[in-house]
Short mmCIF file of C-alpha atoms and ligand atoms in Angstrom, two decimals:
data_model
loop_
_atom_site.label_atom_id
_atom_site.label_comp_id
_atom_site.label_asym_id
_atom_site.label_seq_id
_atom_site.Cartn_x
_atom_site.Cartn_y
_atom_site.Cartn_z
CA UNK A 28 -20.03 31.34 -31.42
CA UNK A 29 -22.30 28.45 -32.01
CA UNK A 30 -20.79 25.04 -32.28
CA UNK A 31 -22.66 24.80 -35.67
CA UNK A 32 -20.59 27.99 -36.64
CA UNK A 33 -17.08 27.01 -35.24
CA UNK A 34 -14.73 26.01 -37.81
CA UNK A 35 -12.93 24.83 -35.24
CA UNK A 36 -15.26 21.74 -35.42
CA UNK A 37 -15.79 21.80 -39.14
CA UNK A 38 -12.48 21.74 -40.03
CA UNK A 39 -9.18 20.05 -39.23
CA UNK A 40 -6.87 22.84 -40.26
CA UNK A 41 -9.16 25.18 -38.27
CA UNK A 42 -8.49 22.46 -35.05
CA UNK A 43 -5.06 22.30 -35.36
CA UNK A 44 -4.75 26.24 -35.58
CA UNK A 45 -6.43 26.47 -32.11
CA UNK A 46 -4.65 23.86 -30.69
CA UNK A 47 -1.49 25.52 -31.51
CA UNK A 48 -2.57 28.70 -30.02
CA UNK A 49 -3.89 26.79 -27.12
CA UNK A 50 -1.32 24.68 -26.43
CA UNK A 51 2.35 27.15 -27.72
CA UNK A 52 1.04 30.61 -26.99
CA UNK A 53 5.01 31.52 -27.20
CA UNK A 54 5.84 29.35 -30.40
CA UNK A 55 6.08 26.19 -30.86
CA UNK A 56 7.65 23.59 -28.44
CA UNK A 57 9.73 20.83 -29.20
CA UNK A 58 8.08 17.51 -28.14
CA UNK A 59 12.14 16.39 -28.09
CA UNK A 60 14.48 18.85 -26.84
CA UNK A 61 11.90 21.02 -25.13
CA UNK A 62 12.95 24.02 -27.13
CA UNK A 63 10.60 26.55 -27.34
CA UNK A 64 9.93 28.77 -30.26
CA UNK A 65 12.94 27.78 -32.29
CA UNK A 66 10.71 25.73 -35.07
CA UNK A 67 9.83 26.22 -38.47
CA UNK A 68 7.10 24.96 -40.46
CA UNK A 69 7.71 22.61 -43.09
CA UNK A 70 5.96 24.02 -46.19
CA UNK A 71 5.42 22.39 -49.61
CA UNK A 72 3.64 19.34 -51.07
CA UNK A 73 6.33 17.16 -49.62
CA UNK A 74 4.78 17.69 -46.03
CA UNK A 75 1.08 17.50 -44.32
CA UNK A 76 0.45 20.51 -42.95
CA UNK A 77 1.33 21.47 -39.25
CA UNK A 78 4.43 19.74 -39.41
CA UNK A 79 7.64 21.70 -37.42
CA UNK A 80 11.14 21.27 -37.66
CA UNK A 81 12.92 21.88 -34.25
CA UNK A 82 16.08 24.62 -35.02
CA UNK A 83 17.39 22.75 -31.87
CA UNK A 84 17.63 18.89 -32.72
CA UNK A 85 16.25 19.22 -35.88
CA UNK A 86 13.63 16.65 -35.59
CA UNK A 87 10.59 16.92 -36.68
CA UNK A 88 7.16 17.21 -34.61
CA UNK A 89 2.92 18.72 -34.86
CA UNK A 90 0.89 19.75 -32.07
CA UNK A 91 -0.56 16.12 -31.34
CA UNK A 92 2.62 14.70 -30.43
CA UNK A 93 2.98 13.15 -26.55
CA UNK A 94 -0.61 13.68 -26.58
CA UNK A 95 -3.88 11.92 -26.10
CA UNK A 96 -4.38 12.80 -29.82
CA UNK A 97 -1.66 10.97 -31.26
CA UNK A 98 -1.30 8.49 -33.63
CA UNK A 99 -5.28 9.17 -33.98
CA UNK A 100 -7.33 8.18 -37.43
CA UNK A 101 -10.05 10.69 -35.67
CA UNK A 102 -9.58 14.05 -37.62
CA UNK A 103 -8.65 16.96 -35.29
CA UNK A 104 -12.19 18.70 -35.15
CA UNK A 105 -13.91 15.72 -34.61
CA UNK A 106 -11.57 15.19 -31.74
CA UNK A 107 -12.41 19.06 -30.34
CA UNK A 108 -16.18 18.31 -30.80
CA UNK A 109 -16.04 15.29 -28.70
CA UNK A 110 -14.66 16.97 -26.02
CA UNK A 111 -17.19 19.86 -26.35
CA UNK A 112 -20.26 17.39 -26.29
CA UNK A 113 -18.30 15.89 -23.26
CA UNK A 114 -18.01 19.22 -21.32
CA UNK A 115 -20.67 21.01 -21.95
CA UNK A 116 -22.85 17.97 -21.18
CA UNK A 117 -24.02 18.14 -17.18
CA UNK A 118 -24.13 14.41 -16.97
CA UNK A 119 -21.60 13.28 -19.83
CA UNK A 120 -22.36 11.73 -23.26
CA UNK A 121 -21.61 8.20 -24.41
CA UNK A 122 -19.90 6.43 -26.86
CA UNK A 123 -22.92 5.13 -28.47
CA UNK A 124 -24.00 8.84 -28.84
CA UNK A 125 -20.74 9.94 -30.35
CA UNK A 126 -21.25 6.96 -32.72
CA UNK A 127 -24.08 7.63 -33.88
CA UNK A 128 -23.68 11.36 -34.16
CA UNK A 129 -20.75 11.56 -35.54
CA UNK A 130 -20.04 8.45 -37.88
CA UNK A 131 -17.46 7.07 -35.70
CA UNK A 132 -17.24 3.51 -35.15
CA UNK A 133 -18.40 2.43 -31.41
CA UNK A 134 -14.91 1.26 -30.85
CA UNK A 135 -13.42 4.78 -32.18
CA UNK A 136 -16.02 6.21 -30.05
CA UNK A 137 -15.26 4.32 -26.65
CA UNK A 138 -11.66 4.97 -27.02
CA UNK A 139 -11.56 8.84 -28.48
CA UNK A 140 -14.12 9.01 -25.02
CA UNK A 141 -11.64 7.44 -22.64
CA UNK A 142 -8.81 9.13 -24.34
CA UNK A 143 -10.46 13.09 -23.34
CA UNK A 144 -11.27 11.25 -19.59
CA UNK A 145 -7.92 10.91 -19.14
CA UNK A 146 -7.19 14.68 -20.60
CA UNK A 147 -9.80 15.72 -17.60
CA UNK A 148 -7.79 14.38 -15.23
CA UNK A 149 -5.74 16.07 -12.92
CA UNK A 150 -2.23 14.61 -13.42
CA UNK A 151 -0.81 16.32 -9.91
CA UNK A 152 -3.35 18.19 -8.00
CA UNK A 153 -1.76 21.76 -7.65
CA UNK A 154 -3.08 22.74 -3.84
CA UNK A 155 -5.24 21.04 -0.58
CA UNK A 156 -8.54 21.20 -0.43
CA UNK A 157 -10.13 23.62 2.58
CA UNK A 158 -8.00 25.12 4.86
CA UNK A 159 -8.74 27.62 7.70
CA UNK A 160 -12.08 28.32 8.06
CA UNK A 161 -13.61 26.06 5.01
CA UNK A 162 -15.44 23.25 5.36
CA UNK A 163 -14.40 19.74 3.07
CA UNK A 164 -17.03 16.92 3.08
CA UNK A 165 -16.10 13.43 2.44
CA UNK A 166 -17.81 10.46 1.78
CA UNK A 167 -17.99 7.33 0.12
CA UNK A 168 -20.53 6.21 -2.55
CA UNK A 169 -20.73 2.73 -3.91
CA UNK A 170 -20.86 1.83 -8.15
CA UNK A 171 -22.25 -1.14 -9.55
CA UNK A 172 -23.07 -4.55 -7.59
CA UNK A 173 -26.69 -5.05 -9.08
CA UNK A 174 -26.79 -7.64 -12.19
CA UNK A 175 -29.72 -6.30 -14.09
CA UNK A 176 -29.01 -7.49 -17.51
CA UNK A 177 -26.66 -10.37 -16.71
CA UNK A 178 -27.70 -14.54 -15.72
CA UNK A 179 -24.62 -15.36 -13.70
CA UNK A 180 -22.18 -12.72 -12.72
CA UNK A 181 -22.53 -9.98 -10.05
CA UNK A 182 -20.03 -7.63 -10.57
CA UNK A 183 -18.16 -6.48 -7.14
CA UNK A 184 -19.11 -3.02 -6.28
CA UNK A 185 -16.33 -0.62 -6.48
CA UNK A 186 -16.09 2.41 -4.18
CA UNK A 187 -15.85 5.75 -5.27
CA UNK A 188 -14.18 8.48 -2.35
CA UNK A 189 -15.38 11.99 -3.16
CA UNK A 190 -13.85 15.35 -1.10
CA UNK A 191 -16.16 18.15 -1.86
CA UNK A 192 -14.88 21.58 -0.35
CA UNK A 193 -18.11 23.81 0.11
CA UNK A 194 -17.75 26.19 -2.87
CA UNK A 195 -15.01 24.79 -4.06
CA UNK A 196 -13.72 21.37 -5.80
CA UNK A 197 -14.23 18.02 -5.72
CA UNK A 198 -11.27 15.24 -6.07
CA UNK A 199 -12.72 11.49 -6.38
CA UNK A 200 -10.94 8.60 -5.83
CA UNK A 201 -11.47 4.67 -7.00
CA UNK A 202 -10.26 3.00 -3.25
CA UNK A 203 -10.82 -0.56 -2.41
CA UNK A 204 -12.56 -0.83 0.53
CA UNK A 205 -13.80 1.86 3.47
CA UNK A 206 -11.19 0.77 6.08
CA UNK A 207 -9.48 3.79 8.35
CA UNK A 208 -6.36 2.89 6.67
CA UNK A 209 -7.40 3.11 3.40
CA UNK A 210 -9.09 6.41 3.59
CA UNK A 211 -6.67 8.05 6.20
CA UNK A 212 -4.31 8.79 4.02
CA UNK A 213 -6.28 9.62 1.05
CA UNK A 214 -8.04 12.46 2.98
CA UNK A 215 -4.94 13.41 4.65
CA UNK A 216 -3.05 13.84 1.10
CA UNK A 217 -5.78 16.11 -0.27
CA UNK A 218 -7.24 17.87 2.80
CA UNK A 219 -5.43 21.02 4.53
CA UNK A 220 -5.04 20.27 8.24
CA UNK A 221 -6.63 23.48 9.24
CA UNK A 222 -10.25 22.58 7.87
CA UNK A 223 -13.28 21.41 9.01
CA UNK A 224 -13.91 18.42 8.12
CA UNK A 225 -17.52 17.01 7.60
CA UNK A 226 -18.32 13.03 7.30
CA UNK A 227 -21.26 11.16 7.96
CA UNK A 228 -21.08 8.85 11.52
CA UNK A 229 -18.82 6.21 9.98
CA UNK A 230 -16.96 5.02 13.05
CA UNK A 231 -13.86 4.88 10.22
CA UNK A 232 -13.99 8.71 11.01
CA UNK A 233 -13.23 9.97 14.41
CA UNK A 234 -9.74 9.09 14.08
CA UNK A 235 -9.25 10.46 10.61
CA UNK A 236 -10.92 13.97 11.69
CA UNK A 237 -9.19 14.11 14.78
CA UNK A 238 -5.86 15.14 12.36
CA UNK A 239 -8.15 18.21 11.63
CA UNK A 240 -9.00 21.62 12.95
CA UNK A 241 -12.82 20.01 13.32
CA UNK A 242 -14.85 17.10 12.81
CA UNK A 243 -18.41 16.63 12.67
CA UNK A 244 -20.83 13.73 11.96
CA UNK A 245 -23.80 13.50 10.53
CA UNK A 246 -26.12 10.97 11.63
CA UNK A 247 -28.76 10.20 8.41
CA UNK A 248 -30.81 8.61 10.92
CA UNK A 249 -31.73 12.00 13.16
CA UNK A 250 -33.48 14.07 10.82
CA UNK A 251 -32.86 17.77 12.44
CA UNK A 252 -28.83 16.76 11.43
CA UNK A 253 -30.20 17.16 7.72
CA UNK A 254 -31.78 20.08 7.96
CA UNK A 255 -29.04 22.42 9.86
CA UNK A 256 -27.52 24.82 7.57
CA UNK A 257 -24.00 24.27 9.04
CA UNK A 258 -24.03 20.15 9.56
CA UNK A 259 -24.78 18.11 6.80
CA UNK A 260 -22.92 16.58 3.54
CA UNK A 261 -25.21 17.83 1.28
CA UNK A 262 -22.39 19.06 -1.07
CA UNK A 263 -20.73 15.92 -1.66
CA UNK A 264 -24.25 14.00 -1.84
CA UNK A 265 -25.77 16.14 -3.94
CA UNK A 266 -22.46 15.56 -6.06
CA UNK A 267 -22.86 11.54 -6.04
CA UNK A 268 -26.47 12.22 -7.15
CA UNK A 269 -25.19 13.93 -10.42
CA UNK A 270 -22.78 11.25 -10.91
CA UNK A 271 -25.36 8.46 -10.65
CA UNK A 272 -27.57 10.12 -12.66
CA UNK A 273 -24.77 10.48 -15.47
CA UNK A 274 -23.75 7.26 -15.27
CA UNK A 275 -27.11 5.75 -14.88
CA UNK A 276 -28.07 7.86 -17.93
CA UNK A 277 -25.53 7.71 -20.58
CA UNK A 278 -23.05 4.86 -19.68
CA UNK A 279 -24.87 1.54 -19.22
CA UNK A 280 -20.76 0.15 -20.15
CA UNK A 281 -19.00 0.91 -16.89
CA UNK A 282 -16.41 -1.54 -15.44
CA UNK A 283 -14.58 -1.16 -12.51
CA UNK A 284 -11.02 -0.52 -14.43
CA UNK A 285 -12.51 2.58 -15.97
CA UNK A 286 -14.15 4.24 -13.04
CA UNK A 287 -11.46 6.26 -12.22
CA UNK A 288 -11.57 8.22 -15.88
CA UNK A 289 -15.01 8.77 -15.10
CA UNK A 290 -14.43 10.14 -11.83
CA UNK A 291 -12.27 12.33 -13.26
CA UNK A 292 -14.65 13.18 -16.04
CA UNK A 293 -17.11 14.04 -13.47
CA UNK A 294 -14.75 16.05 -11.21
CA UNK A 295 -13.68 17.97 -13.99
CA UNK A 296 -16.91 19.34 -15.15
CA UNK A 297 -17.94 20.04 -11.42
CA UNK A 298 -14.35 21.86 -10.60
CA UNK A 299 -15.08 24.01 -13.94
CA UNK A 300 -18.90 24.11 -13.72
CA UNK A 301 -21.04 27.44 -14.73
CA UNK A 302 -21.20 28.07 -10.88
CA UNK A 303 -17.66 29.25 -10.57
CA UNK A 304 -18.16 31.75 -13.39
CA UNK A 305 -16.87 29.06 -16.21
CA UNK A 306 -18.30 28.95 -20.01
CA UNK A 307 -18.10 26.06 -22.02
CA UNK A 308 -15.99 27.67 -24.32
CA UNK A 309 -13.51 28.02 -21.45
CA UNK A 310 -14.34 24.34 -20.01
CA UNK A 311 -13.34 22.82 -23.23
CA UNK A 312 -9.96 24.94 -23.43
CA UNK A 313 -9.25 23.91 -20.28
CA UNK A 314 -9.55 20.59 -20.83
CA UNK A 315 -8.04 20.62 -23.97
CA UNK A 316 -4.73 21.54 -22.38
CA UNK A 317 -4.98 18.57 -20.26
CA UNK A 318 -3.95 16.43 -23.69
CA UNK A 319 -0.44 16.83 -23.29
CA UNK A 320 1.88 14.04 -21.95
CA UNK A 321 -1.16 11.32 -21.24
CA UNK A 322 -0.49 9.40 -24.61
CA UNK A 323 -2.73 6.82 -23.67
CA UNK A 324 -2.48 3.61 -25.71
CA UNK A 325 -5.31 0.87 -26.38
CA UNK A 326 -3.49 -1.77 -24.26
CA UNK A 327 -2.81 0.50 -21.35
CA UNK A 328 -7.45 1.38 -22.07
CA UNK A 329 -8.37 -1.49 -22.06
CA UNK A 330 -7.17 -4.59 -20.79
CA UNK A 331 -7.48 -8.28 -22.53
CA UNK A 332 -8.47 -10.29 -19.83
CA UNK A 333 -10.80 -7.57 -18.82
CA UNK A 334 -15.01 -7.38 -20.60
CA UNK A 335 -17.22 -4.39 -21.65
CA UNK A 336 -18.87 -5.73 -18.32
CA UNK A 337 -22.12 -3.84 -16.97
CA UNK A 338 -22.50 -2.43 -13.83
CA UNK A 339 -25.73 -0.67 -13.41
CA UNK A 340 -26.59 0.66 -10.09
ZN1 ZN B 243 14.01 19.88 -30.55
#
């Protein structure tokens, strides 16, 4: 079905329907008590609809509680269409857009954005990357550092980690610097021992791969390194490319606190990409699950001290 035909975007009684489904395919569960399937729907003029009253602790909850969605002015399938336009987008869609398309104020906008980010994000990551006989590339790309539109103040550059298993997923990380001892234990967190892992000729490297079943180096500066089918980081550069082209494209508003969400924005879409046999009807369920229990509130977004600063590459 078309967006255009969805009521699931059209209407908020539609959106809260499938997030039900989505989100309680065995009834609904208490927010409070964790009870599961022991609700009942409050009916009657009294109540908006969609509200449940736990048999349990007899409080009462909806489907956006503990979630990224709560305490929202944004009506549910405005919410769901955001996070379509955000999926099914290759290289993302910004605030401004959203605004403009949707009647949302900017603010609203930048928030209800960062908000789904956060939904993308893998809370605990489930498994390794590689293992026997797979190959995980890692390297390190730099964001920001050039003051195009600005008199006075170069932002730092922050550094973006990416692993990139060959066929497989990527996991980024915001890190503060490219030391051994920062990395190290990133890569050793995330990366199964028994793979083969592939860097460029960092000398931060030797030591890291040496925990690993292989190691090899590329050297950008010998050309025939490139062009091997086996050596090369090709994956995880051809992975920074579509990053830098989505954030060079649609977010000219990226500060350093926020890089991580759009890492994981990134990630997400790459980890559930058409490649792997994903839709984006599937994409946005998927992420849509990822509401739950990352209430994210505008203090803990955004930070006072901190300005919409600009960090082009
Ligand atoms: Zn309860």
């Amino acid at each position: 079905m078309s967006i255009a035909d969805n009521p699931v975007f059209q209407d908020a009684e539609a959106a809260r329907e499938f997030l039900e489904s989505l989100l309680w395919p065995d009834g609904p569960v208490c927010p409070h008590c964790g009870l599961i399937g022991a609700a009942r729907q409050l009916q009657g003029k009294a109540h908006r609809p969609g509200v449940y009253k736990c048999k349990g602790c007899e409080k009462q909850f909806t489907v956006t509680v503990n979630t990224v969605f709560e305490r929202s002015h944004i009506p549910l399938n405005k919410w769901l269409l955001i996070l379509h336009l955000m999926v099914a987008s290759k290289k993302g869609i910004s605030a401004h857009q959203i605004h403009r398309m949707l009647g949302l104020t900017y603010k609203s906008a930048w928030f209800a954005c960062h908000r789904l980010r956060e939904a993308m994000r893998d809370g605990k990551f489930p498994a390794l990357l590689g293992g026997a006989n797979k190959v995980v590339e890692a390297d390190e790309t730099f964001v920001g550092g050039k003051a195009a539109n600005r008199k006075n103040y170069v932002p730092p550059k922050a550094v973006m980690l990416s692993l990139v298993e060959r066929d497989g997923s990527v996991r980024s990380f915001h890190i503060p610097d490219v030391t051994a001892e920062t990395l190290g234990p990133v890569i050793t967190a995330n990366v199964d021992k028994a793979t083969y892992l592939m860097t460029d000729g960092s000398p931060v490297y030797p030591g890291i791969g040496a925990g690993f079943s292989g190691h090899g180096s590329v050297n950008h500066s010998i050309e025939e390194y490139v062009r091997a089918a086996f050596w090369h980081t090709n994956t995880v550069e051809n992975y920074f490319s579509i990053f830098k082209r989505g954030i060079f494209g649609c977010y000219f508003h990226v500060s350093e606190a926020h890089l991580h969400r759009y890492a994981a924005e990134f990630d997400f879409r790459y980890n559930q990409r058409v490649a792997l046999g994903i839709d984006d009807d599937q994409r946005m369920a998927k992420a849509a699950k990822g509401i739950v229990g990352k209430r994210l509130t505008y203090r803990r977004t955004r930070r006072p001290e901190e300005t919409e600063a600009d960090i082009p590459f």
